[in-house]
Each structure stands twice: as C-alpha cells, then as structure tokens.
Short mmCIF file of C-alpha atoms and ligand atoms in Angstrom, two decimals:
data_model
loop_
_atom_site.label_atom_id
_atom_site.label_comp_id
_atom_site.label_asym_id
_atom_site.label_seq_id
_atom_site.Cartn_x
_atom_site.Cartn_y
_atom_site.Cartn_z
CA MET A 1 8.81 -0.51 2.10
CA GLY A 2 8.88 -0.03 5.87
CA GLN A 3 6.79 3.07 5.33
CA GLN A 4 4.10 1.06 3.56
CA MET A 5 4.08 -1.44 6.43
CA ALA A 6 3.72 1.44 8.89
CA TRP A 7 0.75 2.77 6.93
CA ILE A 8 -0.97 -0.60 7.04
CA ILE A 9 -0.48 -0.74 10.83
CA ILE A 10 -1.71 2.88 11.20
CA SER A 11 -4.82 2.23 9.11
CA LEU A 12 -5.50 -0.94 11.12
CA ALA A 13 -5.14 1.02 14.35
CA ILE A 14 -7.54 3.71 13.03
CA SER A 15 -10.00 1.00 12.00
CA LEU A 16 -9.89 -0.59 15.44
CA LEU A 17 -10.27 2.78 17.15
CA LEU A 18 -13.26 3.65 14.95
CA THR A 19 -14.81 0.24 15.55
CA TRP A 20 -14.60 0.98 19.26
CA LEU A 21 -15.90 4.57 18.90
CA PHE A 22 -18.79 3.71 16.57
CA GLY A 23 -19.58 0.72 18.75
CA ILE A 24 -20.12 3.07 21.69
CA TRP A 25 -21.98 5.56 19.49
CA PHE A 26 -24.49 3.02 18.21
CA GLY A 27 -24.51 0.87 21.30
CA MET A 28 -23.89 -2.02 18.92
CA PRO A 29 -20.21 -2.84 18.28
CA ILE A 30 -21.07 -4.77 15.11
CA LEU A 31 -22.26 -1.56 13.41
CA GLY A 32 -18.93 0.12 14.11
CA ILE A 33 -17.20 -2.43 11.88
CA ILE A 34 -18.95 -1.15 8.74
CA PRO A 35 -17.44 2.40 8.59
CA SER A 36 -14.12 1.06 9.85
CA ILE A 37 -13.88 -1.43 7.00
CA ALA A 38 -14.83 1.32 4.54
CA ILE A 39 -12.01 3.54 5.86
CA PHE A 40 -9.52 0.66 5.90
CA ILE A 41 -10.34 -0.22 2.28
CA GLY A 42 -10.09 3.46 1.36
CA ILE A 43 -6.62 3.81 2.89
CA SER A 44 -5.30 0.58 1.38
CA TYR A 45 -6.70 1.56 -2.04
CA TYR A 46 -4.95 4.93 -1.74
CA MET A 47 -1.66 3.25 -0.71
CA ARG A 48 -1.89 0.79 -3.60
CA LYS A 49 -2.47 3.63 -6.07
CA ARG A 50 0.54 5.47 -4.63
CA ALA A 51 2.72 2.35 -4.82
CA MET A 52 1.66 1.76 -8.42
CA ALA A 53 2.42 5.36 -9.36
CA ARG A 54 5.88 4.98 -7.80
CA MET A 55 6.52 1.80 -9.78
CA GLY A 56 5.71 3.69 -12.95
CA MET A 57 3.25 1.08 -14.09
CA GLY A 58 0.11 1.93 -16.01
CA GLY A 59 -2.15 -0.57 -14.28
CA GLY A 60 -2.23 -4.14 -15.54
CA GLY A 61 -2.76 -5.81 -12.16
CA GLY A 62 0.65 -4.84 -10.83
CA GLY A 63 -0.90 -3.44 -7.68
CA PHE A 64 -1.78 -6.77 -6.15
CA GLY A 65 1.66 -8.19 -6.87
CA GLY A 66 3.19 -5.10 -5.33
CA MET A 67 1.17 -5.57 -2.16
CA LEU A 68 2.07 -9.24 -1.87
CA GLY A 69 5.74 -8.76 -2.74
CA GLY A 70 6.06 -5.62 -0.62
CA GLY A 71 7.50 -7.41 2.41
CA GLY A 72 10.81 -8.32 0.81
CA GLY A 73 11.12 -5.23 -1.34
CA ILE A 74 10.47 -4.97 -5.04
CA ASN A 75 13.19 -5.59 -7.56
CA TYR A 76 13.35 -3.50 -10.69
CA ILE A 77 14.87 -4.24 -14.06
CA CYS A 78 16.45 -1.31 -15.86
CA ILE A 79 14.91 -0.85 -19.31
CA ALA A 80 18.05 0.87 -20.62
CA CYS A 81 20.69 -1.73 -19.65
CA GLY A 82 18.82 -4.66 -18.12
CA HIS A 83 20.50 -4.40 -14.71
CA ARG A 84 18.47 -5.77 -11.79
CA PHE A 85 18.36 -3.47 -8.74
CA LYS A 86 16.35 -2.14 -5.82
CA GLY A 87 15.44 1.50 -5.33
CA GLY A 88 14.72 4.56 -7.38
CA ALA A 89 17.24 4.60 -10.19
CA CYS A 90 19.57 2.16 -11.90
CA PRO A 91 22.96 2.19 -10.11
CA ARG A 92 24.79 1.13 -13.28
CA CYS A 93 23.56 3.70 -15.80
CA GLY A 94 21.47 6.07 -13.68
CA SER A 95 18.36 5.58 -15.79
CA LYS A 96 14.99 5.91 -14.11
CA MET A 97 13.35 3.88 -16.87
CA ARG A 98 12.62 0.66 -15.03
CA ARG A 99 10.01 -2.02 -14.65
CA ALA A 100 9.05 -4.03 -11.59
CA ASP A 101 10.14 -7.64 -11.40
CA PHE A 102 8.26 -9.97 -9.05
ZN1 ZN B 201 20.64 0.73 -16.20
#
C-alpha cells in the first residue's frame, strides 16, 4: 500500500513539473494544467486497474473503494475458510481464493 501512495506522489510531482514546463512553453501557465491533468488521470486510472487486478475482482465498482480504503490497507476474506487477513494468501489454509472486505 505504501507503493501505491508513492505512485500517487510521483504522478502528482510529474503533473506539477509538466504544469511548470508547459506553462513556460505556452507562456500561459493555465494551459499547462490541461496535459498535466490528462497525465495524472491516466496514471491514476492505470494504478486503479492494477490494484483491481491484484484484488482479483472483476469490476463491480471495487476500484473506488480500493482507492479510498487504500490508506489503512485492504482486508481480505478467504473464500475457502472464511478467515479474515491482510496480504496475498490466506495464512490459515494458504488459499489464494479471496475477496476484498471494506
Ligand atoms: Zn483460508
């Protein structure tokens, strides 16, 4: 989850840098915001898709919940035994069949 936070900070930094660069390029800082926002949205969309793929969810609006709940870490519920845990696989039975619990 720290990695996701780092990515958000990196994409923000890139956006700010591009705002500055495009602002100089166009001589109008307000125009630099447009491509920066596009890039920022692109990166956050990519990160959300990656997070969703890692959760093993087939869509269903889980992405937004994942973004909001990302700060404290996402809990999973093992489908095989019902154990609640954090991380990749169930520590009780070792199953990777899990669903996110918000
Ligand atoms: Zn289990």
